[in-house]
Short mmCIF file of C-alpha atoms in Angstrom, two decimals:
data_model
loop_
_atom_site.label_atom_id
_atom_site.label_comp_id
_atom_site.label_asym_id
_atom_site.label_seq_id
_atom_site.Cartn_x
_atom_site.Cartn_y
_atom_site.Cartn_z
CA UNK A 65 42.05 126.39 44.08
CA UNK A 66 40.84 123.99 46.59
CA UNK A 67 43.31 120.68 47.15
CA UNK A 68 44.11 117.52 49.22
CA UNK A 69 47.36 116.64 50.05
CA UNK A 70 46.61 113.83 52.79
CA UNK A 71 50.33 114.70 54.32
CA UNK A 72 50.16 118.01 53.74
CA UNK A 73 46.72 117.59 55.39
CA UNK A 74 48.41 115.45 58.51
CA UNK A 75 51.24 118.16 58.68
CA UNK A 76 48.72 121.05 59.96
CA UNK A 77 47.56 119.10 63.34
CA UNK A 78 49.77 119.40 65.81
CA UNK A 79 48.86 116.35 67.92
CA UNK A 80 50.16 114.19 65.60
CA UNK A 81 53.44 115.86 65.21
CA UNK A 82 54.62 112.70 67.61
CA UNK A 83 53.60 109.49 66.57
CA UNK A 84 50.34 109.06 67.05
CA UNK A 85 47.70 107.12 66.15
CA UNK A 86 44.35 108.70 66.43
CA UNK A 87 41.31 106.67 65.94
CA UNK A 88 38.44 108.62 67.90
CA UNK A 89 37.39 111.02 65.19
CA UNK A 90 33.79 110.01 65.61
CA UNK A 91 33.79 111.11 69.49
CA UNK A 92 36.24 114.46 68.47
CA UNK A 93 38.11 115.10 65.71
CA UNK A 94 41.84 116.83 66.41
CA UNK A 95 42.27 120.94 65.69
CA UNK A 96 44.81 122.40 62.74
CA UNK A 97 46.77 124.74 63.88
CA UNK A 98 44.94 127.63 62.33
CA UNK A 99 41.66 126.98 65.15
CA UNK A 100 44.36 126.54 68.10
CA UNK A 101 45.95 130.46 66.84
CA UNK A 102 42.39 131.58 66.34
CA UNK A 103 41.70 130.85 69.67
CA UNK A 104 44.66 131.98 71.45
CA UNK A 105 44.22 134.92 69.93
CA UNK A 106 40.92 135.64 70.86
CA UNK A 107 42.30 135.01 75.00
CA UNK A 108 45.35 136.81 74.07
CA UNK A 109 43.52 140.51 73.11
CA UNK A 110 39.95 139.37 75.08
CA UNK A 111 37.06 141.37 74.51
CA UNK A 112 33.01 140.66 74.53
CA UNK A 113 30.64 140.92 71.80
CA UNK A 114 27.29 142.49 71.69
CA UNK A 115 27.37 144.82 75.00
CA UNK A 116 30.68 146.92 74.47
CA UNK A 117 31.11 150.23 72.13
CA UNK A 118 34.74 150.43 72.00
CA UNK A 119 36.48 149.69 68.71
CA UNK A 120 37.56 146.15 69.63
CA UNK A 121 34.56 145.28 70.68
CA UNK A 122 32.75 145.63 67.35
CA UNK A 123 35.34 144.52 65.62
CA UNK A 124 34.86 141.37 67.71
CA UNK A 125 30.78 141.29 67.68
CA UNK A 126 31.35 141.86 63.92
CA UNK A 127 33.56 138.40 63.56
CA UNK A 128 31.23 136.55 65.94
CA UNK A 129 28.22 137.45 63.36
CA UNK A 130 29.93 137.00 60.39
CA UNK A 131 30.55 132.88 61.36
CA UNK A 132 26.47 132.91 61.54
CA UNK A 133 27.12 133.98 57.55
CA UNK A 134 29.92 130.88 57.38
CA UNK A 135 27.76 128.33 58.91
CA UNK A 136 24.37 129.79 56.45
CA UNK A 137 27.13 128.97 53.18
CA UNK A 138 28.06 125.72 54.44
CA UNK A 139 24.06 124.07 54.97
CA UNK A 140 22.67 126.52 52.51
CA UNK A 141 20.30 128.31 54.63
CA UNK A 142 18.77 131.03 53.72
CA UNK A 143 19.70 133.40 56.28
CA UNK A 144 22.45 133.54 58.90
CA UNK A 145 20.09 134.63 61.41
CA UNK A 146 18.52 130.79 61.15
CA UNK A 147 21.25 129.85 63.35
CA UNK A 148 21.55 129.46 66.54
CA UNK A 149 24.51 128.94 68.67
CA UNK A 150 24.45 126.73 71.95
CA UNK A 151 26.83 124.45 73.43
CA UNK A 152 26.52 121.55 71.28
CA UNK A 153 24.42 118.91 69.57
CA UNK A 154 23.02 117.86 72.38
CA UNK A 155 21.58 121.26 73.68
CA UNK A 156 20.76 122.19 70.31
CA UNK A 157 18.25 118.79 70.21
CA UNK A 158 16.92 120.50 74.19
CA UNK A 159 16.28 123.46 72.28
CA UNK A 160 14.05 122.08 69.69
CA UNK A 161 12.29 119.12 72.03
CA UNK A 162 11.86 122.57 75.01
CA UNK A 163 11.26 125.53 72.88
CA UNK A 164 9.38 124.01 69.72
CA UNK A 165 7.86 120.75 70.74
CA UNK A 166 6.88 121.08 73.73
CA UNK A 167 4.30 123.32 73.81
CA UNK A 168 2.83 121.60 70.78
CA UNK A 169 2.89 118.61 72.60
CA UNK A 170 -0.79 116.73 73.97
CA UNK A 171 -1.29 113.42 75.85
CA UNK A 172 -1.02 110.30 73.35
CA UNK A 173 1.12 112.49 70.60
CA UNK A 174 3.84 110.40 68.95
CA UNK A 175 7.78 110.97 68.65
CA UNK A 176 9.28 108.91 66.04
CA UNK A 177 12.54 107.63 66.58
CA UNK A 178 15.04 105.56 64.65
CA UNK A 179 17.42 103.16 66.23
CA UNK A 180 20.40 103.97 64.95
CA UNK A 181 20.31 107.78 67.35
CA UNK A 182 22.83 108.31 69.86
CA UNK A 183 21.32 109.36 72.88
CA UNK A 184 21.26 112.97 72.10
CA UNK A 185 18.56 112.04 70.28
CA UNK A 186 16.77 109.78 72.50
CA UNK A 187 16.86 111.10 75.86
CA UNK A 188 15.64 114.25 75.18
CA UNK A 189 12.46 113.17 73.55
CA UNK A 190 11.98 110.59 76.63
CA UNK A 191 12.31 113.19 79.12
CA UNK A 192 9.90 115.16 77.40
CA UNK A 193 7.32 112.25 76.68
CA UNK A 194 7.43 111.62 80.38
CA UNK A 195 6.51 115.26 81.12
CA UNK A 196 3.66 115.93 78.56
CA UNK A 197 1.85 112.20 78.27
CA UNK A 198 3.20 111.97 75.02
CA UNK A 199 4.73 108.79 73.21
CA UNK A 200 8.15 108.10 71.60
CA UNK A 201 7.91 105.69 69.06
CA UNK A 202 10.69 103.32 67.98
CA UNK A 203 11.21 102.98 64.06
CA UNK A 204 13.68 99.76 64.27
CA UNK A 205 16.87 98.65 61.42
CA UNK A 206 16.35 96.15 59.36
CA UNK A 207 18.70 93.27 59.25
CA UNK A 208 21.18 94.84 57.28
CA UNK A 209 21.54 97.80 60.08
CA UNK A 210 19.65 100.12 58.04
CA UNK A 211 16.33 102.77 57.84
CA UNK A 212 13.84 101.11 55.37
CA UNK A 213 11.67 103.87 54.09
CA UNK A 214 8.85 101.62 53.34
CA UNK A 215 8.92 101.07 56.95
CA UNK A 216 8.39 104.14 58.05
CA UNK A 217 5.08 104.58 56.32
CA UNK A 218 3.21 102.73 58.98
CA UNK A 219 4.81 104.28 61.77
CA UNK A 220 3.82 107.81 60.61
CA UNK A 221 -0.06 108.84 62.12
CA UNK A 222 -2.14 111.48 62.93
CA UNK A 223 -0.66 111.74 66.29
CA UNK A 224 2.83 112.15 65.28
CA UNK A 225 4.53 115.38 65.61
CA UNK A 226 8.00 115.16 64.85
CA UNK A 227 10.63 112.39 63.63
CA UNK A 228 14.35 112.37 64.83
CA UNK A 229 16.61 110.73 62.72
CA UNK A 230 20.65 110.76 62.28
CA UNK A 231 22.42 112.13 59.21
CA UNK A 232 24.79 109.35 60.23
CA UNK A 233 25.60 106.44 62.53
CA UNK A 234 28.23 106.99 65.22
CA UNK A 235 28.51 103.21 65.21
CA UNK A 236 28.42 101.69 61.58
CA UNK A 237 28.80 104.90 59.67
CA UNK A 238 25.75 104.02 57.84
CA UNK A 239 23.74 106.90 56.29
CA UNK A 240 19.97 107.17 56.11
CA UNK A 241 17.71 108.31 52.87
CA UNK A 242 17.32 112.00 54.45
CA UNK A 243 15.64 113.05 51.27
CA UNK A 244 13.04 110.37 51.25
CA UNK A 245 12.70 109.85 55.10
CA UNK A 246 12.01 113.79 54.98
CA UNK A 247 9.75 113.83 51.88
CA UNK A 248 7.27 110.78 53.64
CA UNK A 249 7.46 112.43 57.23
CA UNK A 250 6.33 115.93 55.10
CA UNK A 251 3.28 114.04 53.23
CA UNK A 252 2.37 113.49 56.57
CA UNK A 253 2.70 116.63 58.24
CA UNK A 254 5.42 115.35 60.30
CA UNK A 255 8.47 117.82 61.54
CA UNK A 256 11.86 116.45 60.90
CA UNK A 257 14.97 116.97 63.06
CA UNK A 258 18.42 115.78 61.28
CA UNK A 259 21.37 114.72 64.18
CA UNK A 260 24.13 116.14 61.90
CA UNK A 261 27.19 115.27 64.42
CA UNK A 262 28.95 112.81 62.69
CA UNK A 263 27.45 113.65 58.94
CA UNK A 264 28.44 117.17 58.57
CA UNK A 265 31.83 116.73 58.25
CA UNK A 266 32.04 113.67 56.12
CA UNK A 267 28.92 115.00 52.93
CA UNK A 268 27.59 118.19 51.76
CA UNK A 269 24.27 119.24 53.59
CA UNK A 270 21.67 121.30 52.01
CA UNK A 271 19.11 122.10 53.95
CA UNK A 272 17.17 123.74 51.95
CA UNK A 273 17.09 120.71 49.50
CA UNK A 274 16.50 118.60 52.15
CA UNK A 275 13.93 120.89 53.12
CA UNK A 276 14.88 120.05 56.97
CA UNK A 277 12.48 121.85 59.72
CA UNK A 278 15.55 121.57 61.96
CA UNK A 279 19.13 120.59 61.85
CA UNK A 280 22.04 120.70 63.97
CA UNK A 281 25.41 120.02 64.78
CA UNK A 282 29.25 120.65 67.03
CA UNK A 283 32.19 122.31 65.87
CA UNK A 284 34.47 119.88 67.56
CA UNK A 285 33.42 117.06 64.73
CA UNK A 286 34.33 119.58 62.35
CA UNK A 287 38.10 120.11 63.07
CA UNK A 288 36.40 123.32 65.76
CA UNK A 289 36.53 123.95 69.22
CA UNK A 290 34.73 121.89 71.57
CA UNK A 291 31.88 123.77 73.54
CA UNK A 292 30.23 125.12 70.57
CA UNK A 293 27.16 124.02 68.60
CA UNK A 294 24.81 124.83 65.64
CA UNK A 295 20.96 124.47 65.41
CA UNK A 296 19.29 125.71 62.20
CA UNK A 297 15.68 126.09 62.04
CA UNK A 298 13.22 126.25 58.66
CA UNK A 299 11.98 129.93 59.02
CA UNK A 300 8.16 128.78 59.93
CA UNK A 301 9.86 126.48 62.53
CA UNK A 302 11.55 129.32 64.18
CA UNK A 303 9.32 131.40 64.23
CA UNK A 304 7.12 129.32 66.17
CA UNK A 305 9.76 128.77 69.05
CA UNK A 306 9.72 130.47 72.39
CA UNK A 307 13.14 131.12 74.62
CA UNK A 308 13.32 128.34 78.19
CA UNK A 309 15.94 130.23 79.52
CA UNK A 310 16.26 134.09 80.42
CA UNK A 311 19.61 136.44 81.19
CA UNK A 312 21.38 139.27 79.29
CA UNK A 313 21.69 139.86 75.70
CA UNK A 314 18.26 138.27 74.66
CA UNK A 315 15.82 141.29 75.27
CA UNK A 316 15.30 145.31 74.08
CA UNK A 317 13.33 146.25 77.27
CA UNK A 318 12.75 144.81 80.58
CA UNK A 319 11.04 145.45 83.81
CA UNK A 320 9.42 144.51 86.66
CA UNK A 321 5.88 144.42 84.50
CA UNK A 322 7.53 142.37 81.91
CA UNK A 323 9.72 142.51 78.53
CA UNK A 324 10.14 142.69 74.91
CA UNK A 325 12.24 139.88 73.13
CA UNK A 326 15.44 140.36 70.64
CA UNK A 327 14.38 138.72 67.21
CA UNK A 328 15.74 134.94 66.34
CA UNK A 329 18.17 134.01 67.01
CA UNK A 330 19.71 136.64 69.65
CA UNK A 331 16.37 135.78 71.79
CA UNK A 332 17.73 132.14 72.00
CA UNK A 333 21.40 133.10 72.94
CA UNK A 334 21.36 134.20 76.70
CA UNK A 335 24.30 135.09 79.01
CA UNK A 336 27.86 135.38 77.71
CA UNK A 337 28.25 133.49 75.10
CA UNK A 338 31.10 131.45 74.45
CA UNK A 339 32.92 134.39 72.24
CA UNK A 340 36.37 131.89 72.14
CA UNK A 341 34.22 128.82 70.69
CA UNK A 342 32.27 130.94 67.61
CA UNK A 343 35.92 132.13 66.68
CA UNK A 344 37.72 129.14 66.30
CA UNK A 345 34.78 127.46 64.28
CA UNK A 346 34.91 130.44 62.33
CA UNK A 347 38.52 129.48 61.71
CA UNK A 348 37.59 126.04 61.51
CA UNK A 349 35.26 126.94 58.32
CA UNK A 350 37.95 128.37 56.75
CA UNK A 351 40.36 126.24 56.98
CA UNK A 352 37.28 123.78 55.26
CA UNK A 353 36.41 125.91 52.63
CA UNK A 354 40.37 126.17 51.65
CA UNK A 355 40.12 121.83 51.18
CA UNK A 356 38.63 119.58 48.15
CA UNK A 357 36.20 117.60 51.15
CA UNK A 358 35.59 115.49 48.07
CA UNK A 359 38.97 114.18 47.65
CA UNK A 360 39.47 114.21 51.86
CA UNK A 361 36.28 111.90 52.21
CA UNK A 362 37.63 109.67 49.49
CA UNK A 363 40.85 109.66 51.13
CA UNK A 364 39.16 108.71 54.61
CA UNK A 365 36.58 105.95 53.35
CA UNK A 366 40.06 104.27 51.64
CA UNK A 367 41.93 104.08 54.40
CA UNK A 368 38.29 102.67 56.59
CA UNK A 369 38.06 100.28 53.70
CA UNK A 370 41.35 99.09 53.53
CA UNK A 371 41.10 98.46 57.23
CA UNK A 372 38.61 96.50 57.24
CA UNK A 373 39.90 94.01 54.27
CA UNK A 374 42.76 93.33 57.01
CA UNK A 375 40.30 93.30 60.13
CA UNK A 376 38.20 90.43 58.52
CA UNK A 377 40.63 87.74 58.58
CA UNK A 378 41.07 87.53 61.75
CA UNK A 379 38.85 84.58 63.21
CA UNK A 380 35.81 85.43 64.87
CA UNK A 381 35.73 88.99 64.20
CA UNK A 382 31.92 90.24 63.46
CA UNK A 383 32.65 93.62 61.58
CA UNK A 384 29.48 96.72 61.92
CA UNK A 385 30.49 98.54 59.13
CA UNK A 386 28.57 100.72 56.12
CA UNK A 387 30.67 100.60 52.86
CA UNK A 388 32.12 103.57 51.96
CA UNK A 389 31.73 105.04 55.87
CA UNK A 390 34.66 106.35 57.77
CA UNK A 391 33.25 104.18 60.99
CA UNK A 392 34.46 100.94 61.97
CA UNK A 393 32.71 98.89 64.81
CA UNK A 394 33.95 94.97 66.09
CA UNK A 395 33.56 92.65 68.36
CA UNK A 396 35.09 89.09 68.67
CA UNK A 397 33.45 85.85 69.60
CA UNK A 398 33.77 84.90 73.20
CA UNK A 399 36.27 87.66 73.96
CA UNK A 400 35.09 90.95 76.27
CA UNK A 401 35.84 94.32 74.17
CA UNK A 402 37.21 96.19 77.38
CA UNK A 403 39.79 93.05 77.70
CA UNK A 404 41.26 93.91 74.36
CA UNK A 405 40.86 97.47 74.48
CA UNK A 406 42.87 97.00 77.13
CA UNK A 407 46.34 95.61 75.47
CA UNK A 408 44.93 97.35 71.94
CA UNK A 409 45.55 100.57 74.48
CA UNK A 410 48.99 98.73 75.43
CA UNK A 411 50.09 99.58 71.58
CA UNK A 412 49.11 103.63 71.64
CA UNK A 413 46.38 103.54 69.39
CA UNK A 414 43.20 105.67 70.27
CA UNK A 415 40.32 103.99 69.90
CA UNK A 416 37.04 103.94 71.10
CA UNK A 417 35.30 100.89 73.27
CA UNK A 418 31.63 100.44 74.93
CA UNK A 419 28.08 101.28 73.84
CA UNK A 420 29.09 104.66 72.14
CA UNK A 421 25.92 106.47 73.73
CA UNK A 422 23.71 104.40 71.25
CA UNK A 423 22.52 101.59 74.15
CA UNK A 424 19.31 101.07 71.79
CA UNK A 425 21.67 100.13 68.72
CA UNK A 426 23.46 98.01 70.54
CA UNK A 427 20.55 95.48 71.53
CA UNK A 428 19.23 95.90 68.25
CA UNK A 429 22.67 94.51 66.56
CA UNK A 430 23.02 91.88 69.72
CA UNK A 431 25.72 93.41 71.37
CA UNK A 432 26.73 94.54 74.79
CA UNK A 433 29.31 96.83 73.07
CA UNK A 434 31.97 97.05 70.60
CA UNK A 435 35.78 98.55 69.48
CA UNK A 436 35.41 101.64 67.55
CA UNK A 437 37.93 103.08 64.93
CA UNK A 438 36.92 106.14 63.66
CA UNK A 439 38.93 107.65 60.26
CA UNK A 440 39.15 111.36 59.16
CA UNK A 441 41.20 113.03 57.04
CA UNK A 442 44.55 113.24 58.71
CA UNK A 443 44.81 109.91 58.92
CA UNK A 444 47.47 107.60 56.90
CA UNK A 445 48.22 103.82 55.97
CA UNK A 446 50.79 104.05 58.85
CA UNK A 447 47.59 103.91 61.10
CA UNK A 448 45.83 101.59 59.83
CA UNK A 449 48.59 99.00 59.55
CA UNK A 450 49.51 99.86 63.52
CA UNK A 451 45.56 99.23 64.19
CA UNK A 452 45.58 95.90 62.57
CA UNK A 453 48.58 94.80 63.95
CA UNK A 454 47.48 95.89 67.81
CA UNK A 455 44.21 94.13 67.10
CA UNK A 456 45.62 90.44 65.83
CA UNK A 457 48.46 90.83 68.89
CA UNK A 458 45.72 91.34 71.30
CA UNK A 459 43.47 88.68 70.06
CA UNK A 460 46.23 86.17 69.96
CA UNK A 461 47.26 87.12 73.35
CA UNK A 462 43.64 86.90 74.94
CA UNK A 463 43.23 83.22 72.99
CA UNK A 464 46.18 81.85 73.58
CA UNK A 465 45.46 82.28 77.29
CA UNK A 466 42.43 79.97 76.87
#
């Protein structure tokens, strides 16, 4: 039976065994125990998957697959072998913009998109605009820091070839209309890829409901191992795709007149892969699958809540928050963020402070950058209380000294 027990929760991570109070889940969430044994393990015995015949070698290989068979069950996808592994979000967003778009791409096609992306899902579109002629395409918040469907409409032409678009904000939390945003970009013919960093951890994600050409995200926001990320790819979209990089592992035959590719998605994994990485997220899923997420998230989204009922009385605080989001962003009037992170940092609470990697956001909410706090489940009232209490010392501090 699956349960939440936020202190039984707490108990499992062992970097907050001291007193601690962690407030950068957004940027990387801690590891339970289970991932840290998982991956000791794996270093402790060694092996490699997919070249050696020895018993512990397919033993291994056989693990390393079966996670492609976790990952499947947690988005829904239809098959395992519609995921990739690569080193993160960020490569996984290369993959699609080097292997799928870009030979697609002509002079004067369109890239939609939104403001609210991190820069994973910005830059790579810009690079590749600059190399092909093509055009990326803003699709702006409203007022309210959101994605108005109704805006997108006009946005959407026959030029456009694919939209990008979070599955949620790594600076307010908020969460877009996937299902909508898809359904529109679809009428039009337009490919969709869904930044899942911060989403996948805090909502179910169907993909096959969504009906999502591509979607992707890291272990390390999902209690996993850092180094290690997901793409999935609709089955047309896949098969479409062509490797950018070469090396072991990704061929049956090769020589010096040419070669013959592995099928999806071993053609796509060159090189050693990282073996360590796919095992603790394989951990890392089951330590999920053993939790009610429902109850966690509710848990989480309380404590953000409650935090920012306290935050807001403090004068001249301008809050960037999404109810019912694990994500809170501030700044105060006429004082610089850095200053207070500074004696905020004084009072051993992590947070996070600057532009998050979403400089396009930050214009767009008139900002040069704000304080982060960032829940997940493992936190507990204790934190919140020590973050409110480090952010009215601070501000009295820094205003008292004017």
């Amino acid at each position: 039976m699956r349960k939440f027990s936020p202190e039984g929760f707490r108990h499992q991570f062992p970097a907050l065994r001291e007193s601690k109070c962690y407030l950068d889940s957004a940027a990387t969430s801690l590891c339970p125990q289970t991932v840290i044994d998982a991956t000791h393990q794996f270093y402790q015995t060694g092996g490699s998957v997919h070249r050696s015949h020895y018993l512990q070698a397919k033993q291994l290989t056989e693990r390393y697959e079966a996670c492609r068979q976790q990952v499947a069950e947690l988005i829904n996808a239809p098959q395992a072998e519609q995921i990739i592994w690569t080193r993160g979000s960020t490569e996984s967003i290369n993959l699609v913009a080097q292997s799928w778009l870009q030979p697609l791409l002509h002079p004067g096609d369109e890239i939609i998109v939104s403001e609210l992306e991190h820069h994973a899902n910005l830059l790579p579109w810009l690079m590749l605009a600059e190399k092909t002629g093509a055009k990326v395409v803003r699709w702006p918040i409203t007022a309210h820091g959101e994605l108005a469907v109704d805006d997108l409409a006009p946005l959407l032409t026959p030029r456009t070839r694919l939209l990008a678009v979070t599955q949620m904000s790594n600076v307010t939390g908020y969460r877009p209309p996937l299902a909508a945003i898809i359904h529109q970009a679809h009428k039009a013919g337009v490919a969709v890829v869904i930044d899942g960093a911060q989403g996948i951890v805090h909502q179910p994600t169907d993909v096959q409901q969504l009906d999502a050409d591509f979607y992707l995200f890291s272990a390390h926001k999902l209690y996993g191992p850092t180094g290690i990320g997901i793409l999935y790819a609709r089955s047309d979209r896949l098969a479409q795709m062509r490797p950018v990089q070469g090396g072991g592992k990704m061929i049956t035959h090769v020589d010096f007149n040419g070669y013959r590719l592995q099928q999806a998605p071993w053609c796509f994994e060159p090189g050693t892969p990282n073996t360590a990485g796919v095992i603790g997220l394989s951990s890392a899923l089951d330590f999920h699958r053993a939790i009610d997420w429902q109850a966690a998230e509710a848990w989480t989204c309380q404590l953000a809540e409650h935090a920012v009922k306290q935050l807001a009385q403090l004068p001249g605080i301008k809050l960037f928050h999404a109810p019912g989001s694990p994500i809170i962003s501030f700044v105060f009037e006429q004082l610089h963020s850095h200053d207070l992170f500074s004696l905020i940092n004084e009072y051993n609470v992590a947070l996070r402070v600057g532009q998050h990697c979403a400089q396009p956001l930050m214009q767009a909410l008139g900002v040069s950058g704000t304080l982060r706090a960032s829940f997940a489940a493992y936190n507990a009232y204790d934190d919140v209380e020590q973050l409110v209490r480090a952010v009215t010392s601070a501000y009295q501090l820094l205003t008292e000294e004017e």
